[in-house]
Amino acid sequence: MKKVVCPGSFDPITFGHLDIIERASSLFDEVVVAVLVNKTKKSLFTVDERMSMIREVTSEYKNVTVASWSGLLVDYCEANKIQAIVKGLRAVTDFDYELQMSQMNLQLKGVETLFMSTAPAHSFLSSSLVKEIAAYDGDISGYVPAQLVERVKSALSNN
Ligand code: PNS
């Protein structure tokens, strides 16, 4: 039974994240999408809101579940018997930091990281850019699932 975790901030989940989750779900028996608290980033949505949005947009994938964790990712993996982390790599700009984290996670608890290249259509996409575009009333419908567009706009206007 190959169970992997797709971790991230998902603030909010984008088509880039969804592409990786969908492809991981076709490769592995079980995929846990884990909302991690990234202490270096200020978030727009609460962890519960992010989990609920992810659940909504991944409901068609029967082997995908959603979880959250506020500690080290490797401790989540150990507690849930997960041997590998799956992450998307968009461009070389992601590489240094992702490589460093993957090596640290391997060193800390022997957890492997598998990188999937992001589909070219999503290689420029990030949650931060989506929020910036929405904050200036730009059109984000090409970047997040339709049911999240208004939620992002209203969270920004209440922020
Ligand atoms: O979507 P992001 O913000 O790029 O995801 C980064 C994330 C949340 C996966 C990373 O910061 C993380 O794993 N945080 C959990 C805390 C942890 O394990 N830190 C040590 C990493 S070596």
mmCIF file of C-alpha atoms and ligand atoms in Angstrom:
data_model
loop_
_atom_site.group_PDB
_atom_site.id
_atom_site.type_symbol
_atom_site.label_atom_id
_atom_site.label_comp_id
_atom_site.label_asym_id
_atom_site.label_seq_id
_atom_site.Cartn_x
_atom_site.Cartn_y
_atom_site.Cartn_z
ATOM 1 C CA MET A 1 0.000 0.000 0.000
ATOM 2 C CA LYS A 2 1.842 3.133 -1.130
ATOM 3 C CA LYS A 3 0.644 6.132 0.800
ATOM 4 C CA VAL A 4 2.175 9.550 0.104
ATOM 5 C CA VAL A 5 1.633 13.061 1.382
ATOM 6 C CA CYS A 6 1.280 16.234 -0.711
ATOM 7 C CA PRO A 7 2.086 18.980 1.797
ATOM 8 C CA GLY A 8 1.701 22.707 1.410
ATOM 9 C CA SER A 9 0.205 25.932 2.642
ATOM 10 C CA PHE A 10 -2.630 25.829 0.052
ATOM 11 C CA ASP A 11 -3.610 29.418 0.800
ATOM 12 C CA PRO A 12 -5.617 28.909 -1.408
ATOM 13 C CA ILE A 13 -5.309 25.694 -3.441
ATOM 14 C CA THR A 14 -4.656 26.469 -7.139
ATOM 15 C CA PHE A 15 -4.895 24.556 -10.410
ATOM 16 C CA GLY A 16 -1.133 23.964 -10.044
ATOM 17 C CA HIS A 17 -1.642 22.119 -6.744
ATOM 18 C CA LEU A 18 -4.630 20.237 -8.147
ATOM 19 C CA ASP A 19 -2.623 19.032 -11.126
ATOM 20 C CA ILE A 20 0.013 17.511 -8.817
ATOM 21 C CA ILE A 21 -2.648 15.969 -6.524
ATOM 22 C CA GLU A 22 -4.514 14.446 -9.474
ATOM 23 C CA ARG A 23 -1.342 12.989 -10.984
ATOM 24 C CA ALA A 24 -0.183 11.667 -7.591
ATOM 25 C CA SER A 25 -3.591 10.057 -7.062
ATOM 26 C CA SER A 26 -3.160 8.099 -10.284
ATOM 27 C CA LEU A 27 0.316 6.871 -9.255
ATOM 28 C CA PHE A 28 -0.162 5.963 -5.577
ATOM 29 C CA ASP A 29 -2.743 3.999 -3.601
ATOM 30 C CA GLU A 30 -3.452 6.776 -1.150
ATOM 31 C CA VAL A 31 -2.670 10.506 -1.191
ATOM 32 C CA VAL A 32 -2.991 12.698 1.885
ATOM 33 C CA VAL A 33 -3.133 16.410 1.107
ATOM 34 C CA ALA A 34 -1.751 17.949 4.294
ATOM 35 C CA VAL A 35 -2.221 21.615 5.128
ATOM 36 C CA LEU A 36 0.938 22.562 7.001
ATOM 37 C CA VAL A 37 1.395 25.694 8.996
ATOM 38 C CA ASN A 38 4.247 27.617 7.373
ATOM 39 C CA LYS A 39 5.370 29.931 10.154
ATOM 40 C CA THR A 40 7.220 32.178 7.716
ATOM 41 C CA LYS A 41 4.033 33.046 5.790
ATOM 42 C CA LYS A 42 1.021 35.087 6.882
ATOM 43 C CA SER A 43 -2.073 33.261 5.672
ATOM 44 C CA LEU A 44 -5.323 34.602 4.254
ATOM 45 C CA PHE A 45 -7.445 31.548 5.141
ATOM 46 C CA THR A 46 -7.576 29.568 8.376
ATOM 47 C CA VAL A 47 -6.370 25.968 8.261
ATOM 48 C CA ASP A 48 -9.997 24.765 8.508
ATOM 49 C CA GLU A 49 -11.043 26.963 5.584
ATOM 50 C CA ARG A 50 -8.147 25.686 3.488
ATOM 51 C CA MET A 51 -8.993 22.062 4.325
ATOM 52 C CA SER A 52 -12.619 22.569 3.441
ATOM 53 C CA MET A 53 -11.736 24.149 0.072
ATOM 54 C CA ILE A 54 -9.330 21.287 -0.709
ATOM 55 C CA ARG A 55 -11.979 18.691 0.238
ATOM 56 C CA GLU A 56 -14.468 20.363 -2.079
ATOM 57 C CA VAL A 57 -12.203 20.458 -5.097
ATOM 58 C CA THR A 58 -10.675 16.990 -4.654
ATOM 59 C CA SER A 59 -13.907 15.137 -3.874
ATOM 60 C CA GLU A 60 -13.813 13.291 -7.213
ATOM 61 C CA TYR A 61 -10.523 11.571 -6.288
ATOM 62 C CA LYS A 62 -11.524 8.657 -4.098
ATOM 63 C CA ASN A 63 -8.008 7.915 -2.814
ATOM 64 C CA VAL A 64 -7.352 11.510 -1.721
ATOM 65 C CA THR A 65 -7.898 12.623 1.876
ATOM 66 C CA VAL A 66 -7.218 15.962 3.544
ATOM 67 C CA ALA A 67 -5.462 16.560 6.855
ATOM 68 C CA SER A 68 -3.674 19.291 8.757
ATOM 69 C CA TRP A 69 -0.577 19.397 10.927
ATOM 70 C CA SER A 70 1.117 22.135 12.856
ATOM 71 C CA GLY A 71 4.456 20.446 13.560
ATOM 72 C CA LEU A 72 7.267 19.102 11.455
ATOM 73 C CA LEU A 73 6.200 17.353 8.272
ATOM 74 C CA VAL A 74 8.473 14.387 9.040
ATOM 75 C CA ASP A 75 6.670 13.880 12.372
ATOM 76 C CA TYR A 76 3.342 13.768 10.501
ATOM 77 C CA CYS A 77 4.850 11.181 8.151
ATOM 78 C CA GLU A 78 6.160 9.086 11.031
ATOM 79 C CA ALA A 79 2.866 9.255 12.958
ATOM 80 C CA ASN A 80 0.924 8.214 9.848
ATOM 81 C CA LYS A 81 3.361 5.647 8.418
ATOM 82 C CA ILE A 82 3.987 7.692 5.271
ATOM 83 C CA GLN A 83 7.312 7.012 3.567
ATOM 84 C CA ALA A 84 7.302 9.674 0.875
ATOM 85 C CA ILE A 85 6.441 13.301 0.257
ATOM 86 C CA VAL A 86 5.281 14.368 -3.221
ATOM 87 C CA LYS A 87 5.991 17.945 -4.272
ATOM 88 C CA GLY A 88 5.617 19.878 -7.508
ATOM 89 C CA LEU A 89 8.611 21.720 -8.955
ATOM 90 C CA ARG A 90 7.677 24.715 -11.058
ATOM 91 C CA ALA A 91 11.038 26.088 -12.109
ATOM 92 C CA VAL A 92 14.679 26.285 -11.077
ATOM 93 C CA THR A 93 13.684 29.038 -8.646
ATOM 94 C CA ASP A 94 11.882 26.379 -6.556
ATOM 95 C CA PHE A 95 14.766 23.979 -6.727
ATOM 96 C CA ASP A 96 17.258 25.254 -4.128
ATOM 97 C CA TYR A 97 14.757 25.506 -1.296
ATOM 98 C CA GLU A 98 12.921 22.306 -2.204
ATOM 99 C CA LEU A 99 16.183 20.366 -2.428
ATOM 100 C CA GLN A 100 17.281 21.719 0.948
ATOM 101 C CA MET A 101 13.961 20.731 2.580
ATOM 102 C CA SER A 102 14.018 17.290 0.976
ATOM 103 C CA GLN A 103 17.543 16.630 2.232
ATOM 104 C CA MET A 104 16.637 17.857 5.711
ATOM 105 C CA ASN A 105 13.538 15.627 5.779
ATOM 106 C CA LEU A 106 15.647 12.662 4.680
ATOM 107 C CA GLN A 107 18.235 13.400 7.331
ATOM 108 C CA LEU A 108 15.688 14.002 10.115
ATOM 109 C CA LYS A 109 13.581 10.865 9.736
ATOM 110 C CA GLY A 110 14.538 9.096 6.492
ATOM 111 C CA VAL A 111 11.456 10.418 4.672
ATOM 112 C CA GLU A 112 11.894 10.471 0.879
ATOM 113 C CA THR A 113 10.746 13.331 -1.360
ATOM 114 C CA LEU A 114 9.548 12.687 -4.911
ATOM 115 C CA PHE A 115 9.427 15.725 -7.190
ATOM 116 C CA MET A 116 6.926 15.953 -10.029
ATOM 117 C CA SER A 117 7.440 18.607 -12.668
ATOM 118 C CA THR A 118 4.552 21.021 -12.776
ATOM 119 C CA ALA A 119 2.602 20.999 -16.037
ATOM 120 C CA PRO A 120 3.941 23.897 -18.180
ATOM 121 C CA ALA A 121 0.509 25.535 -18.127
ATOM 122 C CA HIS A 122 0.878 26.069 -14.372
ATOM 123 C CA SER A 123 4.610 26.749 -14.081
ATOM 124 C CA PHE A 124 4.146 30.458 -13.271
ATOM 125 C CA LEU A 125 1.261 29.943 -10.852
ATOM 126 C CA SER A 126 1.406 30.496 -7.096
ATOM 127 C CA SER A 127 -1.122 31.130 -4.326
ATOM 128 C CA SER A 128 0.650 34.419 -3.580
ATOM 129 C CA LEU A 129 0.200 35.683 -7.154
ATOM 130 C CA VAL A 130 -3.440 34.582 -7.167
ATOM 131 C CA LYS A 131 -4.055 36.657 -4.013
ATOM 132 C CA GLU A 132 -2.216 39.642 -5.453
ATOM 133 C CA ILE A 133 -4.190 39.543 -8.702
ATOM 134 C CA ALA A 134 -7.491 39.191 -6.813
ATOM 135 C CA ALA A 135 -6.521 42.045 -4.457
ATOM 136 C CA TYR A 136 -6.310 44.314 -7.499
ATOM 137 C CA ASP A 137 -9.624 43.021 -8.895
ATOM 138 C CA GLY A 138 -7.922 40.931 -11.565
ATOM 139 C CA ASP A 139 -9.464 37.779 -13.014
ATOM 140 C CA ILE A 140 -8.332 34.651 -11.130
ATOM 141 C CA SER A 141 -10.805 32.243 -12.745
ATOM 142 C CA GLY A 142 -8.024 30.610 -14.787
ATOM 143 C CA TYR A 143 -5.973 29.856 -11.683
ATOM 144 C CA VAL A 144 -8.318 28.495 -8.999
ATOM 145 C CA PRO A 145 -11.407 26.257 -9.274
ATOM 146 C CA ALA A 146 -14.600 28.222 -10.042
ATOM 147 C CA GLN A 147 -16.172 27.634 -6.617
ATOM 148 C CA LEU A 148 -13.190 29.328 -4.918
ATOM 149 C CA VAL A 149 -13.073 32.549 -6.940
ATOM 150 C CA GLU A 150 -15.630 34.471 -4.856
ATOM 151 C CA ARG A 151 -14.263 33.010 -1.621
ATOM 152 C CA VAL A 152 -10.804 34.386 -2.355
ATOM 153 C CA LYS A 153 -12.200 37.810 -3.292
ATOM 154 C CA SER A 154 -14.403 38.035 -0.210
ATOM 155 C CA ALA A 155 -11.612 36.863 2.145
ATOM 156 C CA LEU A 156 -9.394 39.600 0.723
ATOM 157 C CA SER A 157 -12.028 42.272 1.111
ATOM 158 C CA ASN A 158 -12.661 41.237 4.742
ATOM 159 C CA ASN A 159 -8.955 41.100 5.473
HETATM 160 O O1 PNS B 1 3.103 25.565 0.039
HETATM 161 P P1 PNS B 1 4.420 25.870 0.714
HETATM 162 O O2 PNS B 1 4.275 27.034 1.678
HETATM 163 O O3 PNS B 1 5.558 26.036 -0.249
HETATM 164 O O4 PNS B 1 4.761 24.560 1.598
HETATM 165 C C1 PNS B 1 5.893 24.530 2.429
HETATM 166 C C2 PNS B 1 5.658 23.501 3.541
HETATM 167 C C3 PNS B 1 4.435 23.903 4.349
HETATM 168 C C4 PNS B 1 5.439 22.135 2.927
HETATM 169 C C5 PNS B 1 6.937 23.489 4.444
HETATM 170 O O5 PNS B 1 7.184 24.766 4.938
HETATM 171 C C6 PNS B 1 6.800 22.493 5.588
HETATM 172 O O6 PNS B 1 6.991 21.308 5.387
HETATM 173 N N1 PNS B 1 6.427 23.002 6.764
HETATM 174 C C7 PNS B 1 6.208 22.188 7.953
HETATM 175 C C8 PNS B 1 7.291 22.411 9.012
HETATM 176 C C9 PNS B 1 8.534 21.624 8.660
HETATM 177 O O7 PNS B 1 8.538 20.409 8.568
HETATM 178 N N2 PNS B 1 9.638 22.382 8.426
HETATM 179 C C10 PNS B 1 10.949 21.822 8.125
HETATM 180 C C11 PNS B 1 11.122 21.637 6.647
HETATM 181 S S1 PNS B 1 12.652 20.848 6.287
#
